Amino acid sequence: MKTRWYKDAFFYQIYPRSFCDGNGDGIGDLRGIISKLDYIKDLGVNAVWLSPCYKSPNDDNGYDISDYRDIMDEFGTMEDFDELIAGLHARGIRLIMDLVVNHTSDEHWWFKESRSSKANPYRDYYYWRKGRGKNGKRPPNNWMSNFLGPAWKYEESTDEWYMHIFSYKQPDLNWNNPKVRQEVADICNFWFEKGVDGFRCDVITYISKKHGLPNGKIKLPLIGFEQYCLTENYHKFIKEVADKSWNRYDTTIVGEAMGITSANAPQYIDESVGELDCVFAFEHTNCDRYTQILPHKLSIKKLKSIFARWQALPQTCMPTLFFENHDQPRCVPRFVGYDCGEYRDKAAKMLPVALYMQRGVPFVFQGQELGMSDIPIGKEGEVWRDGKPVRAILKEEEVFKDILSVNAMKMFRKRAPFLMGIVKKVLKKVARDHARTPMQWSDAPNAGFCPKDVEPWMIVNPDYKIVNVAAEQNDKDSLLNYYRKLIDYRKNSECIKNGSFKEFYADSNKIYVYQRQDADTTIAVVCNFTKKETPFTLPQEWSNNNAECKLSNYDDARPLASGTLRPFEASVYEWHRH
Ligand code: GLC
Ligand code: CA
């Protein structure tokens, strides 16, 4: 049944709240997406990952679902959804949805039933436990929520606590209960019957908790992690859903996979396992952070070594290729620095070459193809006050909406106000808000995301006057048109999809040089990660090449030879044996 179509896929991720507002209330929606289907098609992608659009009270922007079989009021109706999927399929684009089943919303009717009494048949859909200590006034164990604070909430009415690894409005489902597993399979099948082509499974490595829910090691930032990530019943649970649902249709299943690394990946994603097809792992996005939180300077050498380890996996294990998503800051400031000045355009064009010429399933996040940037905190921009837009210096308090940023600021302001300066500095680098500013369609007010006299749900990045679709459509040298070229090149190259990978100069912190090769074709990828001219010596294997330059971020691409690479130069060359 499975054709493994992900091997030919190029994905575009849509975060619906911030993509396009179709009905003029300042919030992106399905009609907005429908109005942009030709834009997506013209980008050249052939698959879309849609972040959650189910009914939700939006404590975590849709990652808290109150009805898995209905559409969020703000996003539209099931008819809109049907039209969206038909519109995508008519354009040869597949759709995978977000499957958020580690937890539900506390407003899901299962949870309402569950919390109503200890005897309720739904009680065991979630984790309820007695508290510790005299009178049970301490949480059942020491686990911490990924959104800060304890991972348990006390309920007076039944004198028990329930588990929430994320916000208290996201209670964890108890996957030990076979009924829960059946519900998940049924939900997936409901959407497959509608024509959906797969799922991106939210925090899927958290679904099995260690028996007895033992205390976690005292290790910040996530106390309890080793007790709920990839523990004993993970395979059993996944296999059951795969058998009852995923493997009965021609699907692609991508797991969001904290805890999976290049070292253990084969036991989770090898084709022979029959569970997830591939995963989003976070080794490379954590390589500029201590303990996933505190930002530090990026080491290009380390980044390259992480890529190399994933590339070294057997052909039956497929990596994913991504820099951005709705939880990560924007890639240009992050991976090439805020200070590339006159070379920003070159740098923005170098990054996708470094990443997407590798083997794997590529994902581009909305706005990445335009070079959208992080929110310029501390600089002037437009915020809304009393229903009107005003020019002001952008402040964290005014622009951050994400539950994690808001919780962090609240908690520190209350408990350790002297640390607020550091907290803000950290958020400025790592906040998830950076990815969630409205998509920039034009230089009209509100960037064409919503009508000009409407307050968008989140501020528009002030750089929209320059960085926007309309401007880039018309400029043949724009980043947008460069992404189109790159996607087109990749789509038509068997060698990029399946060829072997070999890296040169792995020790360099400046240049990134690798080769892709199959029986007939050799592809050479040469990138300069610095803003300085950097020496480059042609690898022995590449002498006597008959190379044609297929892609370059410089107009006057040079032949493939020893010499220097210009600032942020990135070029791809190809030659054939026959
Ligand atoms: C995933 C999502 C993130 C969400 C969390 C809880 O990490 O990508 O946005 O907050 O899961 O559902
Ligand atoms: Ca709307």
XYZ file of C-alpha atoms and ligand atoms in Angstrom:
591
model
C 0.000 0.000 0.000
C 2.842 2.357 0.845
C 4.597 3.803 -2.191
C 7.007 5.720 0.088
C 6.221 8.879 -1.811
C 8.200 10.944 0.681
C 11.323 9.921 -1.227
C 10.236 12.282 -3.995
C 8.610 14.894 -1.796
C 9.561 18.501 -1.209
C 7.477 19.871 1.670
C 6.189 23.329 2.491
C 5.026 23.907 6.070
C 2.027 26.146 6.668
C 1.273 27.620 10.077
C -2.329 28.546 9.320
C -2.742 31.265 11.917
C -0.007 33.316 10.265
C -0.284 32.430 6.580
C -3.134 34.416 5.080
C -6.331 35.921 6.465
C -9.207 35.148 4.111
C -12.104 36.755 5.997
C -10.498 39.892 7.400
C -10.450 39.234 11.145
C -6.659 39.428 11.504
C -6.213 35.652 11.832
C -4.997 33.376 9.072
C -7.490 30.732 7.944
C -8.250 27.989 5.429
C -9.815 30.309 2.847
C -6.632 32.337 3.043
C -4.591 29.233 2.239
C -6.955 28.316 -0.603
C -6.384 31.749 -2.122
C -2.627 31.077 -2.192
C -2.560 27.584 -3.678
C -1.063 28.789 -6.928
C 1.704 30.501 -5.005
C 2.513 27.188 -3.311
C 2.345 25.333 -6.605
C 4.652 27.865 -8.286
C 7.225 27.368 -5.575
C 7.583 23.858 -6.987
C 6.836 21.903 -3.816
C 4.708 18.780 -4.070
C 3.639 18.329 -0.454
C 2.332 20.479 2.364
C 2.522 19.972 6.125
C -0.319 21.893 7.713
C 0.069 22.765 11.404
C -3.081 21.983 13.447
C -6.386 23.345 12.194
C -8.701 21.323 14.476
C -11.089 22.741 17.065
C -9.044 24.231 19.845
C -9.248 26.820 22.624
C -5.779 27.920 21.425
C -3.841 27.797 24.618
C -0.932 26.630 22.420
C -2.204 27.777 19.000
C -4.003 24.600 18.032
C -1.613 22.129 19.661
C -4.366 21.721 22.262
C -7.217 19.984 20.452
C -10.780 19.856 21.738
C -12.278 18.019 18.745
C -10.146 15.918 16.378
C -12.854 15.656 13.757
C -13.736 19.308 13.316
C -12.111 22.548 12.138
C -11.169 25.454 14.397
C -13.871 28.149 14.269
C -11.353 30.859 13.417
C -9.971 28.808 10.521
C -13.263 27.981 8.800
C -15.386 24.913 8.195
C -15.076 21.308 7.063
C -16.283 22.435 3.628
C -13.320 24.801 3.461
C -11.049 21.928 4.432
C -12.491 19.673 1.720
C -11.953 22.432 -0.798
C -8.389 22.915 0.413
C -7.464 19.277 -0.005
C -9.155 19.087 -3.399
C -7.302 22.234 -4.491
C -3.977 20.805 -3.376
C -4.554 17.435 -5.022
C -5.675 19.110 -8.245
C -2.244 20.752 -8.299
C -0.376 17.516 -7.601
C 0.385 18.496 -4.013
C -0.087 16.057 -1.131
C -1.218 17.076 2.312
C -0.050 15.856 5.691
C -1.750 17.144 8.816
C -0.481 17.553 12.342
C -1.435 14.720 14.668
C -1.334 15.947 18.258
C -2.110 12.904 20.387
C 0.364 12.943 23.233
C -2.214 15.184 24.867
C -5.600 16.743 24.203
C -7.052 20.054 25.287
C -8.567 20.088 28.775
C -11.690 21.202 26.902
C -11.920 17.947 24.947
C -15.012 16.042 26.077
C -12.883 13.010 27.031
C -11.143 15.155 29.618
C -14.353 16.752 30.825
C -15.690 13.264 31.449
C -12.396 12.135 32.909
C -12.176 14.873 35.495
C -15.825 14.579 36.525
C -15.369 11.566 38.831
C -12.998 8.744 39.675
C -15.556 6.206 38.489
C -16.096 7.783 35.079
C -15.267 5.389 32.205
C -12.982 8.084 30.735
C -11.008 8.518 33.967
C -8.315 6.203 32.636
C -7.907 8.114 29.349
C -5.521 10.392 31.249
C -3.008 10.096 34.091
C -4.561 10.779 37.493
C -2.563 10.178 40.659
C -2.623 10.943 44.362
C -0.205 13.653 45.514
C 2.869 12.996 47.601
C 3.603 14.072 51.157
C 1.291 14.620 54.067
C -2.224 15.413 52.720
C -1.002 14.795 49.166
C -0.179 18.442 48.683
C 2.891 17.791 46.550
C 2.671 16.642 42.919
C 2.908 12.851 42.339
C 6.482 13.126 41.037
C 9.123 15.735 40.234
C 8.592 15.990 36.472
C 8.633 19.443 34.948
C 6.432 20.751 32.192
C 8.144 21.631 28.894
C 6.423 24.987 29.348
C 7.956 25.514 32.846
C 6.633 24.656 36.302
C 5.469 21.236 37.524
C 3.987 18.706 35.071
C 0.967 18.088 37.320
C -2.158 19.986 38.270
C -4.269 19.382 41.316
C -8.024 18.951 41.042
C -9.948 19.691 44.209
C -13.103 17.783 43.265
C -11.506 14.322 43.164
C -8.450 15.142 45.257
C -6.060 13.904 42.552
C -3.514 15.388 40.184
C -3.404 15.023 36.399
C -0.272 14.970 34.261
C 0.521 17.636 31.682
C 3.958 17.525 30.050
C 3.014 20.793 28.314
C 0.540 23.431 29.551
C -2.060 22.560 32.202
C -4.560 22.927 29.362
C -2.839 20.005 27.559
C -3.422 16.913 29.742
C -1.421 13.842 28.636
C -3.348 10.917 27.197
C -2.790 7.566 28.839
C -1.638 5.368 25.966
C -1.543 2.330 28.264
C -5.300 2.288 27.824
C -6.060 0.273 24.650
C -9.153 2.421 24.067
C -6.940 5.488 23.701
C -4.845 3.718 21.065
C -7.969 2.694 19.207
C -9.243 6.303 19.315
C -5.985 7.522 17.768
C -6.164 4.962 14.950
C -9.813 5.903 14.333
C -8.944 9.618 14.142
C -6.188 8.923 11.614
C -8.493 6.765 9.505
C -11.161 9.463 9.566
C -8.720 11.882 7.900
C -7.278 9.281 5.524
C -10.800 8.606 4.295
C -11.021 12.324 3.542
C -7.934 12.009 1.381
C -5.234 13.220 3.741
C -1.862 11.732 2.763
C -0.150 11.433 6.104
C 0.690 13.024 9.417
C 3.397 14.884 11.207
C 3.134 13.399 14.694
C 3.588 15.954 17.427
C 5.984 15.032 20.282
C 5.366 11.402 19.406
C 8.366 10.158 21.385
C 6.627 11.193 24.620
C 3.608 8.890 24.380
C 4.934 6.115 26.611
C 5.678 6.919 30.240
C 7.824 4.669 32.424
C 5.853 2.255 34.578
C 5.205 3.694 38.030
C 6.021 7.227 36.837
C 9.303 7.408 38.790
C 11.016 10.693 39.647
C 13.368 12.045 37.016
C 17.044 12.853 37.354
C 17.594 16.407 38.512
C 18.788 17.732 35.195
C 17.588 21.016 33.774
C 15.735 22.044 31.740
C 13.454 18.997 31.541
C 13.260 16.998 34.755
C 11.583 13.673 33.971
C 12.559 13.584 30.288
C 14.224 10.154 30.497
C 11.079 8.764 32.171
C 8.679 9.802 29.417
C 10.747 9.962 26.240
C 11.076 6.755 24.165
C 10.387 4.521 27.133
C 9.366 0.885 27.341
C 6.093 0.733 25.408
C 6.890 3.248 22.690
C 7.292 0.665 19.885
C 4.260 -1.325 20.959
C 2.040 1.770 20.921
C 3.293 3.069 17.588
C 3.152 -0.315 15.944
C -0.469 -0.720 16.926
C -1.511 2.584 15.366
C 0.633 1.878 12.303
C -1.027 -1.536 11.827
C -4.532 -0.261 12.393
C -4.156 2.876 10.343
C -0.955 4.366 8.914
C 0.171 1.286 7.006
C -3.226 0.636 5.473
C -3.029 3.739 3.279
C -0.381 5.294 1.060
C 0.893 7.589 3.789
C 3.930 9.471 4.926
C 4.332 9.608 8.694
C 6.900 12.039 10.081
C 7.514 12.072 13.805
C 8.593 15.043 15.849
C 11.235 13.210 17.772
C 13.009 14.631 20.755
C 15.406 11.909 21.897
C 16.022 10.404 18.464
C 19.558 10.958 17.214
C 21.602 9.800 14.278
C 22.954 7.085 16.594
C 19.633 5.473 17.500
C 17.587 6.485 14.425
C 17.660 3.089 12.652
C 15.623 1.394 15.399
C 12.880 3.973 14.870
C 12.830 4.838 11.184
C 14.426 2.042 9.222
C 12.003 0.894 6.528
C 12.065 -2.607 7.987
C 10.615 -1.294 11.280
C 7.333 -0.211 9.685
C 6.572 2.607 12.124
C 7.525 6.229 11.375
C 8.881 6.971 7.898
C 11.197 9.710 9.103
C 11.650 12.133 11.972
C 12.398 15.691 12.852
C 15.383 15.338 15.157
C 16.927 18.312 16.891
C 20.639 17.688 17.090
C 21.417 20.388 14.527
C 18.946 22.949 15.900
C 20.396 22.417 19.374
C 23.952 22.873 18.228
C 23.935 26.607 19.021
C 22.390 26.107 22.466
C 23.381 24.779 25.878
C 20.759 22.364 27.261
C 18.414 23.360 24.416
C 17.810 26.795 25.915
C 20.799 29.057 26.355
C 22.078 30.313 23.011
C 25.783 30.248 22.229
C 27.855 30.878 19.143
C 27.292 28.381 16.386
C 30.120 26.097 15.355
C 29.880 25.394 11.638
C 32.119 22.388 12.116
C 29.708 20.912 14.638
C 26.706 21.593 12.418
C 28.446 19.860 9.522
C 29.372 16.865 11.653
C 25.733 16.390 12.672
C 24.651 16.495 9.031
C 27.401 14.006 8.170
C 26.196 11.522 10.773
C 22.656 11.590 9.377
C 23.949 11.293 5.827
C 25.913 8.200 6.838
C 22.744 6.268 7.735
C 21.793 3.380 5.431
C 19.589 4.111 2.392
C 16.670 2.564 4.293
C 16.796 5.381 6.872
C 15.648 8.714 5.535
C 16.778 11.956 7.219
C 14.676 15.116 7.074
C 16.241 18.386 5.941
C 15.018 21.484 7.765
C 16.279 24.689 9.342
C 12.983 26.275 10.329
C 9.555 25.432 11.661
C 6.983 27.150 13.858
C 9.093 26.459 16.986
C 12.444 27.734 15.730
C 13.856 31.190 15.103
C 14.479 32.191 11.474
C 17.498 30.592 9.810
C 19.252 33.561 8.233
C 20.056 35.476 11.412
C 20.642 32.222 13.222
C 23.065 30.405 10.944
C 24.899 33.219 9.229
C 24.638 35.955 11.851
C 22.852 39.259 12.187
C 25.850 41.102 10.876
C 26.323 39.898 7.313
C 25.270 43.361 6.167
C 25.698 43.866 2.426
C 26.029 40.095 2.001
C 22.700 39.174 3.556
C 21.208 38.131 0.246
C 24.202 35.936 -0.591
C 24.106 34.355 2.858
C 20.364 33.697 2.607
C 20.978 31.937 -0.718
C 23.901 29.904 0.593
C 21.941 28.218 3.403
C 19.445 26.270 1.272
C 22.277 24.968 -0.917
C 24.180 23.713 2.132
C 21.045 21.947 3.389
C 18.898 20.809 0.497
C 21.553 19.208 -1.689
C 21.818 16.492 0.969
C 19.896 13.232 0.961
C 16.624 13.450 2.877
C 13.103 14.814 2.878
C 13.292 18.614 2.535
C 10.967 20.998 4.397
C 10.680 24.752 3.867
C 8.741 26.757 6.457
C 6.466 29.564 5.257
C 8.402 32.791 4.783
C 11.786 31.050 4.783
C 11.716 31.269 0.989
C 11.423 35.067 1.307
C 14.198 35.408 3.866
C 11.827 36.473 6.617
C 13.703 37.404 9.752
C 13.355 37.384 13.535
C 11.323 40.100 15.264
C 13.680 43.070 15.678
C 13.175 43.551 19.415
C 14.494 46.908 20.560
C 14.067 48.464 17.099
C 11.214 50.563 15.796
C 8.118 48.872 14.465
C 4.356 49.044 14.480
C 2.310 47.893 17.461
C -1.397 48.344 18.097
C -2.653 50.412 20.997
C -6.327 51.204 21.640
C -7.249 49.723 18.301
C -4.759 51.832 16.340
C -1.336 51.131 14.908
C 1.465 53.276 16.357
C 5.201 53.438 15.744
C 7.057 52.274 18.826
C 10.214 50.542 19.940
C 9.310 46.850 19.868
C 9.258 45.357 23.344
C 9.026 41.697 24.348
C 5.885 42.328 26.410
C 4.104 43.800 23.438
C 5.085 41.381 20.733
C 5.476 37.937 22.310
C 2.313 35.837 22.243
C 3.645 32.296 22.563
C 2.722 30.479 25.753
C 6.354 29.525 26.365
C 7.664 33.108 26.053
C 4.785 34.475 28.108
C 5.199 31.831 30.847
C 8.937 32.421 31.013
C 8.539 36.162 31.462
C 5.733 35.752 33.999
C 7.594 33.195 36.061
C 10.854 35.095 36.232
C 9.189 38.423 36.879
C 7.489 36.867 39.891
C 10.220 34.605 41.256
C 13.511 36.127 40.127
C 12.996 39.611 38.695
C 16.744 40.256 38.808
C 17.121 37.679 36.030
C 14.668 39.399 33.677
C 17.473 40.982 31.648
C 18.943 37.562 30.889
C 15.553 36.011 30.220
C 14.808 38.663 27.627
C 18.204 38.239 26.032
C 17.627 34.513 25.734
C 14.101 34.903 24.360
C 15.338 37.369 21.816
C 17.400 34.510 20.359
C 15.227 31.462 20.939
C 11.558 32.584 21.177
C 9.167 30.593 19.037
C 7.386 33.864 18.253
C 10.016 34.710 15.649
C 8.604 32.102 13.277
C 5.012 33.148 13.801
C 4.797 36.701 12.512
C 2.378 37.029 9.593
C 3.499 35.917 6.145
C 4.624 38.930 4.113
C 2.661 39.046 0.868
C 3.238 42.642 -0.209
C 4.324 46.077 0.992
C 0.701 47.067 1.729
C -0.126 47.811 5.383
C -0.091 44.576 7.418
C 2.017 43.102 4.606
C -1.122 42.068 2.739
C -1.709 39.379 5.363
C -4.981 40.970 6.494
C -6.863 44.196 5.657
C -5.129 47.419 6.589
C -7.648 48.541 9.194
C -7.592 45.244 11.062
C -5.231 44.325 13.874
C -3.300 41.173 12.915
C -3.193 38.608 15.740
C 0.549 39.124 15.890
C 2.764 41.999 14.803
C 4.079 42.066 11.280
C 7.850 42.177 10.980
C 8.699 45.781 9.991
C 11.008 44.528 7.225
C 7.898 43.603 5.168
C 8.380 46.742 3.075
C 11.348 45.041 1.439
C 10.910 41.368 2.226
C 7.623 40.298 0.642
C 6.205 38.031 -2.043
C 5.110 40.763 -4.460
C 8.538 42.374 -4.553
C 10.348 39.062 -4.873
C 8.049 37.676 -7.582
C 9.110 40.506 -9.831
C 12.801 40.324 -9.160
C 14.505 37.528 -11.036
C 17.431 37.584 -8.605
C 15.276 37.391 -5.486
C 15.601 34.734 -2.813
C 12.119 33.489 -3.700
C 13.110 32.849 -7.303
C 16.315 31.239 -6.119
C 14.342 28.788 -3.939
C 12.186 27.992 -6.976
C 15.256 27.218 -9.032
C 16.746 25.084 -6.304
C 13.542 23.121 -5.715
C 13.175 22.519 -9.423
C 16.760 21.321 -9.729
C 16.415 18.952 -6.797
C 13.088 17.558 -7.962
C 14.585 16.472 -11.263
C 17.781 14.975 -9.894
C 17.910 11.292 -8.995
C 21.446 11.826 -7.788
C 20.404 14.361 -5.141
C 17.586 12.132 -3.999
C 19.463 8.838 -3.868
C 23.162 9.354 -4.512
C 25.906 8.664 -1.983
C 27.261 11.452 0.230
C 30.885 12.286 0.830
C 32.239 15.292 2.687
C 35.557 17.089 2.201
C 37.336 19.398 4.666
C 35.109 18.248 7.532
C 37.417 20.079 9.954
C 36.869 23.482 8.399
C 34.803 25.984 10.321
C 34.490 28.110 7.201
C 33.688 26.084 4.129
C 31.199 23.268 3.567
C 32.146 20.997 0.688
C 30.476 17.744 -0.253
C 29.781 15.411 -3.108
C 26.717 13.441 -4.161
C 27.233 10.591 -6.561
C 25.459 7.770 -8.353
C 26.474 5.473 -11.191
C 26.392 8.221 -13.786
C 26.396 11.571 -12.039
C 28.633 13.483 -9.663
C 27.389 16.627 -7.937
C 29.805 18.934 -6.154
C 28.507 21.349 -3.510
C 30.790 24.152 -2.386
C 29.704 26.704 0.255
C 31.486 29.486 2.086
C 29.910 30.106 5.502
C 31.883 33.336 6.065
C 31.738 36.881 4.794
C 35.406 36.765 3.774
C 37.097 35.437 0.649
C 38.220 31.987 1.720
C 40.799 29.709 0.116
C 39.540 26.534 -1.500
C 41.613 23.650 -2.843
C 39.968 21.334 -5.307
C 39.683 17.803 -3.851
C 41.752 15.240 -5.738
C 38.627 13.319 -6.863
C 37.299 16.354 -8.612
C 40.265 17.035 -10.869
C 39.637 16.380 -14.551
C 35.998 17.160 -14.038
C 33.858 18.367 -16.852
C 31.696 20.305 -14.484
C 28.729 22.401 -15.391
C 27.565 24.946 -12.804
C 23.918 24.186 -12.055
C 23.225 26.731 -9.357
C 25.119 29.637 -7.854
C 24.361 32.680 -5.728
C 26.823 34.687 -7.838
C 25.907 35.648 -11.419
C 29.412 35.113 -12.699
C 29.848 31.620 -11.320
C 33.458 30.465 -11.608
C 34.575 27.113 -12.952
C 35.092 24.415 -10.325
C 38.777 24.859 -9.514
C 41.186 25.740 -6.737
C 41.232 29.389 -5.754
C 39.050 31.331 -3.357
C 35.359 31.324 -2.519
C 33.754 34.732 -2.393
C 31.726 35.896 0.658
C 28.968 33.330 1.319
C 29.479 31.897 -2.151
C 27.514 28.728 -2.793
C 27.735 26.817 -6.049
C 26.602 23.424 -7.244
C 28.362 21.662 -10.123
C 27.447 18.529 -11.961
C 29.190 16.162 -14.372
C 28.491 12.781 -15.910
C 30.454 9.672 -16.607
C 28.709 8.897 -19.903
C 5.428 20.369 19.511
C 4.942 21.498 18.663
C 4.860 22.719 19.511
C 3.889 22.454 20.637
C 4.265 21.201 21.424
C 3.140 20.740 22.298
O 6.712 20.581 19.972
O 5.749 21.656 17.539
O 4.493 23.851 18.782
O 3.878 23.549 21.520
O 4.561 20.131 20.570
O 2.082 20.233 21.530
Ca -9.389 35.087 9.283
